[in-house]
XYZ file of C-alpha atoms in Angstrom:
591
model
C 117.252 -59.238 -64.136
C 115.858 -59.750 -67.598
C 119.170 -61.364 -68.527
C 118.755 -64.016 -65.834
C 115.359 -65.318 -66.892
C 116.434 -64.982 -70.497
C 119.471 -67.186 -69.842
C 117.315 -69.784 -68.106
C 114.831 -69.804 -70.956
C 117.467 -69.974 -73.684
C 119.212 -72.883 -71.945
C 115.989 -74.881 -71.875
C 115.323 -73.920 -75.463
C 118.728 -75.050 -76.749
C 118.559 -78.373 -74.879
C 115.031 -79.054 -76.069
C 115.840 -77.987 -79.614
C 118.869 -80.300 -79.870
C 116.991 -83.264 -78.363
C 113.910 -82.854 -80.528
C 116.053 -82.220 -83.574
C 117.981 -85.452 -83.138
C 114.782 -87.407 -82.483
C 113.160 -85.842 -85.510
C 116.097 -86.555 -87.802
C 116.295 -90.183 -86.643
C 112.510 -90.680 -86.947
C 112.404 -89.088 -90.371
C 115.246 -91.160 -91.764
C 113.776 -94.341 -90.246
C 110.366 -93.630 -91.766
C 111.877 -92.772 -95.113
C 113.919 -95.999 -95.209
C 110.974 -98.147 -94.089
C 108.622 -96.562 -96.569
C 111.090 -96.937 -99.456
C 111.646 -100.610 -98.656
C 107.903 -101.214 -98.633
C 107.447 -99.266 -101.834
C 110.282 -101.118 -103.587
C 108.797 -104.516 -102.696
C 105.345 -103.348 -103.798
C 106.623 -102.119 -107.165
C 108.656 -105.310 -107.730
C 105.535 -107.401 -107.145
C 103.486 -105.183 -109.463
C 106.159 -105.411 -112.172
C 106.244 -109.224 -112.069
C 102.435 -109.356 -112.141
C 102.470 -107.137 -115.238
C 104.913 -109.483 -116.979
C 102.518 -112.371 -116.575
C 99.269 -110.495 -117.285
C 100.563 -108.845 -120.460
C 102.362 -111.987 -121.748
C 105.290 -109.766 -122.755
C 107.717 -112.633 -122.094
C 106.273 -114.492 -125.090
C 106.289 -111.536 -127.524
C 109.106 -110.405 -129.768
C 109.869 -106.978 -128.322
C 111.332 -105.356 -131.424
C 108.594 -106.572 -133.804
C 105.609 -105.853 -131.543
C 106.490 -102.478 -130.023
C 103.288 -100.831 -131.238
C 101.136 -103.592 -129.735
C 103.007 -103.361 -126.458
C 102.607 -99.554 -126.413
C 98.815 -99.955 -126.739
C 98.742 -102.365 -123.802
C 100.569 -99.934 -121.479
C 98.056 -97.034 -121.589
C 95.225 -98.690 -119.594
C 97.706 -100.361 -117.259
C 99.153 -96.985 -116.181
C 95.821 -95.876 -114.757
C 95.431 -99.159 -112.854
C 98.820 -99.116 -111.131
C 99.147 -95.278 -110.911
C 102.757 -95.448 -112.082
C 104.914 -94.919 -115.139
C 105.730 -98.131 -117.050
C 108.703 -98.378 -119.386
C 109.857 -101.405 -121.433
C 113.335 -101.630 -122.988
C 115.131 -104.335 -124.962
C 118.407 -105.878 -123.874
C 120.288 -103.047 -125.614
C 118.505 -100.341 -123.643
C 116.300 -99.101 -126.481
C 112.895 -97.939 -125.280
C 110.216 -100.208 -126.762
C 107.210 -98.673 -124.989
C 106.479 -95.975 -122.371
C 103.180 -95.128 -120.718
C 103.984 -91.380 -120.368
C 106.137 -90.426 -123.343
C 106.565 -91.312 -127.014
C 109.240 -94.044 -126.988
C 110.755 -92.794 -130.236
C 111.706 -89.520 -128.523
C 113.423 -91.144 -125.563
C 117.171 -91.778 -125.436
C 118.824 -95.137 -124.763
C 118.274 -96.294 -121.165
C 121.053 -98.887 -121.008
C 123.097 -96.767 -118.592
C 120.230 -96.119 -116.196
C 121.172 -97.765 -112.865
C 118.051 -99.882 -112.521
C 118.296 -101.209 -116.108
C 122.044 -101.707 -115.808
C 121.587 -103.923 -112.751
C 119.085 -106.119 -114.607
C 120.489 -106.181 -118.160
C 124.207 -106.136 -117.454
C 124.697 -107.354 -113.915
C 122.124 -110.155 -114.166
C 120.262 -109.251 -110.987
C 116.608 -110.244 -110.431
C 115.576 -106.668 -109.732
C 117.080 -103.213 -110.300
C 116.244 -100.337 -107.977
C 117.202 -96.638 -108.180
C 116.049 -93.263 -106.838
C 116.780 -90.049 -108.750
C 115.316 -86.987 -110.426
C 113.707 -87.840 -113.732
C 115.343 -86.091 -116.688
C 112.089 -86.343 -118.595
C 109.554 -85.414 -115.907
C 111.702 -83.100 -113.782
C 110.973 -84.510 -110.288
C 112.305 -87.306 -108.024
C 111.175 -90.851 -108.830
C 111.578 -94.379 -107.461
C 112.482 -96.838 -110.221
C 112.069 -100.670 -109.983
C 113.031 -102.834 -112.980
C 112.621 -106.615 -113.511
C 114.099 -108.665 -116.391
C 112.049 -109.999 -119.315
C 113.306 -113.559 -119.839
C 112.701 -115.315 -123.166
C 114.098 -118.773 -123.841
C 116.353 -118.481 -120.815
C 117.927 -115.195 -121.944
C 117.260 -111.644 -120.806
C 115.464 -110.062 -123.759
C 114.742 -106.776 -122.029
C 113.334 -105.257 -118.881
C 110.099 -103.801 -117.510
C 110.375 -100.803 -115.219
C 107.789 -99.266 -112.959
C 108.421 -95.714 -111.691
C 106.458 -93.775 -109.087
C 106.878 -90.247 -107.743
C 108.504 -89.785 -104.342
C 106.073 -86.982 -103.500
C 104.062 -89.329 -101.283
C 107.211 -90.224 -99.362
C 108.187 -86.587 -98.993
C 104.620 -85.744 -97.989
C 104.722 -88.341 -95.231
C 108.086 -87.052 -94.055
C 106.827 -83.454 -94.126
C 103.807 -84.507 -92.089
C 106.145 -86.075 -89.563
C 108.231 -82.928 -89.408
C 105.098 -80.826 -88.999
C 103.953 -82.950 -86.084
C 107.401 -82.829 -84.582
C 107.535 -79.039 -84.873
C 104.045 -78.736 -83.361
C 105.049 -80.855 -80.405
C 108.296 -78.940 -80.185
C 106.467 -75.595 -80.206
C 103.993 -76.612 -77.524
C 106.771 -77.980 -75.361
C 108.823 -74.836 -75.926
C 105.929 -72.618 -74.850
C 105.375 -74.674 -71.708
C 109.060 -74.621 -70.845
C 109.228 -70.869 -71.537
C 106.239 -70.201 -69.280
C 107.704 -72.291 -66.503
C 111.086 -70.617 -66.906
C 109.534 -67.154 -66.863
C 107.461 -67.987 -63.785
C 110.484 -69.239 -61.874
C 112.708 -66.365 -63.004
C 110.070 -63.751 -62.203
C 109.474 -65.264 -58.808
C 113.154 -64.903 -58.030
C 113.837 -61.554 -59.683
C 110.546 -59.629 -59.216
C 111.621 -57.509 -56.190
C 114.916 -56.513 -57.783
C 113.170 -55.873 -61.108
C 110.696 -53.518 -59.423
C 113.556 -51.607 -57.787
C 115.283 -51.291 -61.171
C 112.064 -50.064 -62.841
C 111.478 -47.409 -60.181
C 115.123 -46.323 -60.390
C 114.792 -46.055 -64.172
C 111.606 -43.987 -63.770
C 113.424 -41.634 -61.414
C 116.240 -41.283 -63.946
C 113.576 -40.427 -66.566
C 112.088 -37.724 -64.288
C 108.996 -39.775 -63.361
C 109.159 -38.957 -59.668
C 105.710 -40.305 -58.766
C 106.875 -43.910 -59.279
C 106.992 -46.098 -56.131
C 107.860 -49.667 -55.085
C 104.696 -51.437 -53.875
C 105.813 -55.091 -53.903
C 106.697 -56.810 -50.641
C 110.078 -58.408 -50.101
C 112.287 -59.299 -47.169
C 115.705 -58.599 -45.751
C 118.036 -56.224 -47.524
C 115.698 -55.889 -50.509
C 112.963 -54.519 -48.243
C 115.367 -51.945 -46.772
C 116.516 -50.991 -50.268
C 112.887 -50.593 -51.392
C 112.137 -48.252 -48.468
C 115.233 -46.155 -49.236
C 114.338 -45.871 -52.918
C 110.775 -44.790 -52.043
C 112.085 -42.103 -49.680
C 114.456 -40.889 -52.376
C 111.577 -40.739 -54.864
C 109.422 -38.709 -52.445
C 112.261 -36.274 -51.799
C 112.981 -35.861 -55.520
C 109.285 -35.373 -56.298
C 109.015 -32.570 -53.715
C 112.176 -30.857 -54.929
C 111.216 -31.135 -58.602
C 107.750 -29.748 -57.864
C 109.340 -26.692 -56.278
C 111.820 -26.360 -59.152
C 108.998 -26.695 -61.700
C 106.927 -24.040 -59.937
C 109.877 -21.659 -59.826
C 110.628 -22.374 -63.473
C 107.013 -21.688 -64.448
C 107.048 -18.420 -62.514
C 110.293 -17.394 -64.182
C 108.971 -18.379 -67.613
C 105.761 -16.416 -67.021
C 107.761 -13.372 -65.939
C 110.119 -13.561 -68.923
C 107.304 -14.193 -71.420
C 105.316 -11.215 -70.161
C 108.180 -8.738 -69.954
C 107.740 -5.604 -72.042
C 111.389 -6.021 -73.030
C 112.671 -8.581 -75.506
C 114.899 -11.223 -73.895
C 117.357 -13.462 -75.747
C 119.793 -16.003 -74.286
C 122.856 -16.751 -76.443
C 125.317 -19.579 -75.666
C 129.107 -19.577 -76.073
C 128.714 -20.910 -79.652
C 126.743 -17.741 -80.513
C 123.543 -19.778 -80.924
C 120.171 -18.553 -79.669
C 119.025 -20.721 -76.754
C 115.875 -18.927 -75.610
C 113.716 -15.913 -76.482
C 110.429 -14.472 -75.271
C 107.370 -13.242 -77.159
C 108.458 -9.600 -77.129
C 111.760 -10.509 -78.796
C 109.850 -12.315 -81.560
C 107.745 -9.171 -82.012
C 110.766 -6.868 -82.138
C 112.705 -9.038 -84.598
C 109.624 -9.958 -86.620
C 110.703 -13.605 -86.785
C 109.613 -16.952 -85.383
C 111.457 -20.286 -84.971
C 114.837 -18.699 -84.266
C 115.961 -20.970 -81.423
C 119.108 -22.888 -82.306
C 120.205 -20.451 -85.008
C 123.313 -18.228 -84.798
C 122.351 -14.736 -83.641
C 124.042 -13.092 -86.648
C 121.637 -14.942 -88.985
C 118.632 -13.583 -87.108
C 119.682 -10.074 -86.066
C 119.970 -7.872 -89.151
C 121.170 -4.756 -87.312
C 124.897 -4.151 -87.712
C 124.995 -1.990 -84.580
C 123.285 -4.640 -82.450
C 125.540 -7.423 -83.767
C 128.601 -5.288 -83.031
C 127.354 -4.665 -79.484
C 127.048 -8.438 -78.898
C 130.503 -9.140 -80.351
C 132.016 -6.373 -78.228
C 130.483 -7.887 -75.086
C 131.936 -11.303 -75.970
C 135.389 -9.774 -76.368
C 135.418 -7.436 -73.358
C 133.365 -9.729 -71.053
C 131.635 -6.601 -69.728
C 128.050 -5.420 -69.903
C 127.313 -3.050 -72.769
C 124.333 -0.731 -73.196
C 123.488 1.430 -76.165
C 120.553 3.083 -77.907
C 120.206 1.495 -81.350
C 117.839 2.141 -84.244
C 116.741 -0.858 -86.327
C 114.859 -0.757 -89.618
C 113.536 -4.325 -89.903
C 110.754 -5.409 -89.626
C 109.953 -1.752 -88.954
C 111.853 1.252 -87.769
C 112.286 1.164 -83.995
C 114.500 2.835 -81.422
C 115.767 0.238 -78.940
C 117.513 0.472 -75.600
C 119.873 -2.513 -76.027
C 121.660 -4.114 -73.079
C 124.012 -7.123 -73.382
C 125.252 -8.858 -70.211
C 127.846 -11.679 -70.213
C 127.304 -14.893 -68.228
C 130.688 -15.696 -66.696
C 131.870 -19.067 -65.400
C 134.126 -19.543 -62.371
C 137.226 -19.420 -64.562
C 136.126 -16.084 -66.020
C 135.212 -17.451 -69.441
C 131.959 -16.388 -71.107
C 129.410 -19.217 -71.194
C 126.702 -17.093 -72.776
C 125.028 -13.712 -73.105
C 121.715 -12.179 -72.095
C 120.394 -9.638 -74.592
C 117.643 -7.220 -73.483
C 115.874 -5.014 -76.026
C 113.416 -2.390 -74.840
C 111.374 -0.517 -77.433
C 111.679 3.194 -76.596
C 110.333 4.409 -79.931
C 107.168 5.757 -78.328
C 109.123 7.396 -75.518
C 111.353 9.204 -77.996
C 108.314 10.121 -80.053
C 106.564 11.541 -76.996
C 109.675 13.489 -76.102
C 109.721 14.945 -79.603
C 106.011 15.691 -79.415
C 106.434 17.319 -76.012
C 109.314 19.415 -77.278
C 107.363 20.347 -80.387
C 104.295 21.128 -78.283
C 106.251 23.467 -76.020
C 107.718 25.184 -79.066
C 104.289 25.477 -80.704
C 102.631 26.777 -77.531
C 105.390 29.334 -77.125
C 104.976 30.369 -80.732
C 101.178 30.524 -80.534
C 101.275 32.551 -77.311
C 103.960 34.837 -78.657
C 101.834 35.974 -81.614
C 98.876 37.489 -79.676
C 101.120 38.714 -76.854
C 103.340 40.506 -79.377
C 100.274 42.051 -80.989
C 98.902 43.168 -77.618
C 102.265 44.619 -76.601
C 102.754 46.379 -79.952
C 99.346 48.027 -80.094
C 99.534 48.996 -76.399
C 102.897 50.680 -76.961
C 101.499 52.456 -80.033
C 98.595 53.798 -77.998
C 100.942 54.946 -75.237
C 103.056 56.734 -77.807
C 100.109 59.038 -78.590
C 97.741 57.062 -80.772
C 95.204 57.015 -77.931
C 94.415 60.632 -78.600
C 93.255 59.749 -82.114
C 89.727 58.448 -81.533
C 89.592 56.456 -84.790
C 92.951 54.775 -84.156
C 92.055 54.204 -80.508
C 88.872 52.329 -81.444
C 90.634 50.326 -84.153
C 93.541 49.337 -81.900
C 91.267 48.453 -78.986
C 89.221 46.216 -81.306
C 92.400 44.447 -82.423
C 93.546 44.133 -78.796
C 90.153 42.582 -77.899
C 90.311 40.118 -80.828
C 93.828 39.057 -79.921
C 92.806 38.736 -76.264
C 89.871 36.531 -77.304
C 92.161 34.411 -79.453
C 94.623 34.122 -76.562
C 91.756 33.154 -74.273
C 90.521 30.467 -76.695
C 94.030 29.126 -77.083
C 94.503 28.829 -73.326
C 91.095 27.170 -72.913
C 91.890 24.649 -75.682
C 95.289 23.893 -74.171
C 93.709 23.306 -70.752
C 90.930 21.175 -72.263
C 93.391 19.069 -74.251
C 95.578 18.650 -71.175
C 92.640 17.416 -69.080
C 91.572 15.041 -71.857
C 95.056 13.572 -72.265
C 95.510 13.213 -68.507
C 92.030 11.644 -68.302
C 91.028 13.949 -65.474
C 87.668 14.758 -67.053
C 84.882 12.977 -65.145
C 82.929 10.357 -67.093
C 79.199 11.036 -67.252
C 77.668 8.252 -69.306
C 73.988 8.928 -69.818
C 71.228 8.433 -72.331
C 71.790 11.025 -75.041
C 69.238 12.170 -77.605
C 71.494 12.509 -80.644
C 68.857 14.464 -82.612
C 68.619 17.138 -79.911
C 72.396 17.282 -79.507
C 72.847 17.896 -83.228
C 70.157 20.558 -83.241
C 71.788 22.408 -80.326
C 75.215 22.211 -81.975
C 73.862 23.747 -85.186
C 72.253 26.583 -83.193
C 75.537 27.215 -81.356
C 77.477 27.839 -84.574
C 74.616 29.376 -86.561
C 75.663 32.958 -85.783
C 79.209 32.292 -87.023
C 77.796 30.648 -90.164
C 75.429 33.554 -90.776
C 78.322 36.041 -90.724
C 79.857 34.186 -93.694
C 76.475 33.483 -95.322
C 77.131 29.732 -95.042
C 74.123 27.400 -95.006
C 74.072 24.312 -92.773
C 72.001 21.421 -94.153
C 70.476 19.133 -91.505
C 70.243 15.615 -92.929
C 68.479 13.401 -90.425
C 64.967 12.131 -89.832
C 63.493 14.461 -87.240
C 60.643 11.994 -86.688
C 63.054 9.204 -85.697
C 64.752 9.751 -82.359
C 68.109 8.013 -81.905
C 69.344 7.440 -78.359
C 72.816 6.322 -77.302
C 74.476 5.646 -73.950
C 77.494 7.955 -73.905
C 78.715 11.379 -72.798
C 76.450 14.128 -74.093
C 78.796 17.046 -73.378
C 81.636 15.330 -75.223
C 79.408 14.623 -78.221
C 78.283 18.247 -78.378
C 81.871 19.489 -78.134
C 82.865 17.191 -81.021
C 80.035 18.483 -83.212
C 80.714 22.135 -82.387
C 84.446 21.766 -83.077
C 83.850 20.049 -86.423
C 81.156 22.529 -87.490
C 83.324 25.483 -86.408
C 86.266 24.011 -88.297
C 84.107 23.599 -91.410
C 82.854 27.195 -91.178
C 86.407 28.535 -90.773
C 87.698 26.819 -93.904
C 84.625 27.206 -96.106
C 84.450 30.344 -98.260
C 81.570 32.797 -97.887
C 78.228 31.584 -99.221
C 79.457 27.981 -98.978
C 77.528 24.966 -97.773
C 77.935 22.573 -94.844
C 75.890 19.426 -94.162
C 75.425 17.507 -90.919
C 74.168 13.948 -91.385
C 73.093 11.197 -88.967
C 72.949 7.481 -89.889
C 71.681 4.547 -87.810
C 73.979 1.509 -88.321
C 72.388 -0.868 -85.831
C 74.806 -1.109 -82.898
C 76.472 2.147 -83.960
C 75.634 5.598 -85.215
C 77.564 7.531 -87.844
C 77.869 11.322 -87.870
C 79.007 12.978 -91.107
C 80.175 16.607 -91.293
C 80.737 17.698 -94.894
C 81.751 21.046 -96.380
C 82.614 22.420 -99.807
C 85.552 24.447 -98.521
C 89.185 24.688 -99.547
C 89.978 21.035 -98.746
C 93.128 19.396 -97.413
C 96.064 18.095 -99.497
C 96.421 14.293 -99.422
C 99.917 14.493 -97.911
C 98.551 16.334 -94.856
C 95.514 14.141 -94.114
C 97.357 11.809 -91.725
C 98.624 14.693 -89.574
C 95.603 16.968 -89.225
C 94.787 15.537 -85.773
C 98.206 16.500 -84.408
C 98.382 19.454 -82.044
C 99.138 22.781 -83.760
C 99.620 21.063 -87.123
C 98.683 23.410 -89.954
C 98.254 22.659 -93.616
C 98.882 26.332 -94.307
C 100.579 28.245 -91.501
C 98.924 31.490 -92.464
C 95.349 30.393 -93.020
C 94.770 29.179 -89.436
C 95.766 32.486 -87.923
C 93.723 34.310 -90.517
C 90.690 32.211 -89.626
C 91.252 32.651 -85.903
C 91.812 28.955 -85.166
C 94.005 27.708 -82.322
C 95.307 24.613 -84.107
C 93.953 22.322 -81.344
C 90.326 21.794 -82.359
C 90.786 18.598 -84.377
C 93.236 17.179 -81.850
C 90.588 17.646 -79.147
C 87.999 15.963 -81.395
C 90.252 12.940 -81.940
C 90.900 12.505 -78.212
C 87.199 12.857 -77.347
C 86.176 10.278 -79.968
C 88.729 7.847 -78.541
C 87.393 8.458 -75.019
C 83.896 7.655 -76.277
C 85.192 4.362 -77.782
C 84.487 5.548 -81.295
C 86.415 6.028 -84.536
C 86.993 9.004 -86.831
C 88.396 9.313 -90.330
C 88.446 12.010 -92.964
C 88.385 12.327 -96.749
C 89.193 15.511 -98.622
C 89.963 17.014 -102.032
C 91.544 20.394 -102.518
C 89.104 23.130 -103.614
C 86.209 20.635 -103.436
C 85.699 20.030 -99.728
C 86.281 17.854 -96.682
C 84.166 15.153 -95.008
C 84.571 13.834 -91.445
C 83.053 10.452 -90.500
C 82.523 9.604 -86.818
C 81.234 6.261 -85.564
C 80.083 5.861 -81.959
C 78.666 2.805 -80.174
C 75.082 2.992 -78.965
C 75.908 1.226 -75.715
C 78.944 1.414 -73.442
């Protein structure tokens, strides 16, 4: 519909433009001709007046050129024109603007030629001045002496005034033309809009629907078929809006599901370009902004790339466990499913990557734990069985051997008992079956009780325990008192076990505002740097022999680590071989 009112407007414009153009051209030429005629007559009159007032007709032109030149200067200002006098040969005698000696012969100038050669009463010409560089009007009259033409006087004026008048006319014409054009355009637009408005509104709504703007409606009133068409378009818009709302909701649900999957999802098209990925896939690949790139530029695993290529070739789902090493080492359960069209061709692939690194790690830990438990149980059971068999073979009748073997059997039974208790405790902690009993805990009292609990063991090895806290300042926290005491006892017992006789252990308490820090330090045998990261693992030993010799179960530090985590705290350790080990525990004051 825009074309219709545009055609109407352009037709009016062309007609008006041609009419006004012709009128303007005619008016301009008429004004120019009229003005030039008036100007020519005016200059002719002025030239003849100058002949009489200057008495040039009675003066010998060649002998009095200097006198004539002096007379021209004041006259130029009076008539506001250039005055030039030449003899009958065309030589310049005087000029009001230029030095006559520098001017060339003017005999061939049209205005002088008409007067000097053709014998006319006046010579008129219009041209661009070679001397001044702009258009001039020239009017020349003869200088008659003794009945003969002795020379000519020429008056020249600039045509700028004429051009200015013509330009003014054109400006007025264009102004009138512009105003008329605006009025005609407004009238044309009004008429065209009146006719085309209903159809235009239908087109706009249809365009909005094509651009997915389904809330657009036709509100204008019309009649006949246009009204029926408007109603149909509105119904179509309502139907599309409802359907698109449902599609958008389903799409948002699907997007939310895909984005929050614990598996990485990647959609690859038939050109092997990545179309879509979720957050987990970004995390697994360690890359962002990968959409639109070929998968082989993004996936650096040869095994995974081969799995995708194999799926493209066989058009069948493939699943495989793959280890990748970038951005970090991970074990992935990779599944690639083809998207098949009706003709059986592959239009794309769906790649699923599930990180099973932790699962495999837990399986290894579980397997290692079973092996370690079996090994740890085997040692005391073997000892019990061996000494029991020795006693049955006759050693029981030797009182000294009987007492010695029974003591060993008791020690191994105690060790077996401690091991079983630690295994059960660790199992309950890991399964989170221990009840939470958050209460106000007096940390000072808890530390004092823990020191008393292990004091007998420390006394046997002549180890001193230094208590480094302000007994006059009571520190209270909201946490689990039993867990805190178990942590302290385990760490103190561990320090006593690995500190030589007559060594020293310190227990320190620091108030850090919202947290407290407990420090257990010993001057024992220390831990090698390579083993520090693994000391909290179950049954991990720096030295396989020294734990058994000290009577440890290999689970104490693992229990400590789990308890600290349950209490929402942190633990780290520093150590130097043959110098000592320090454990730092931070716990929140409020939970």
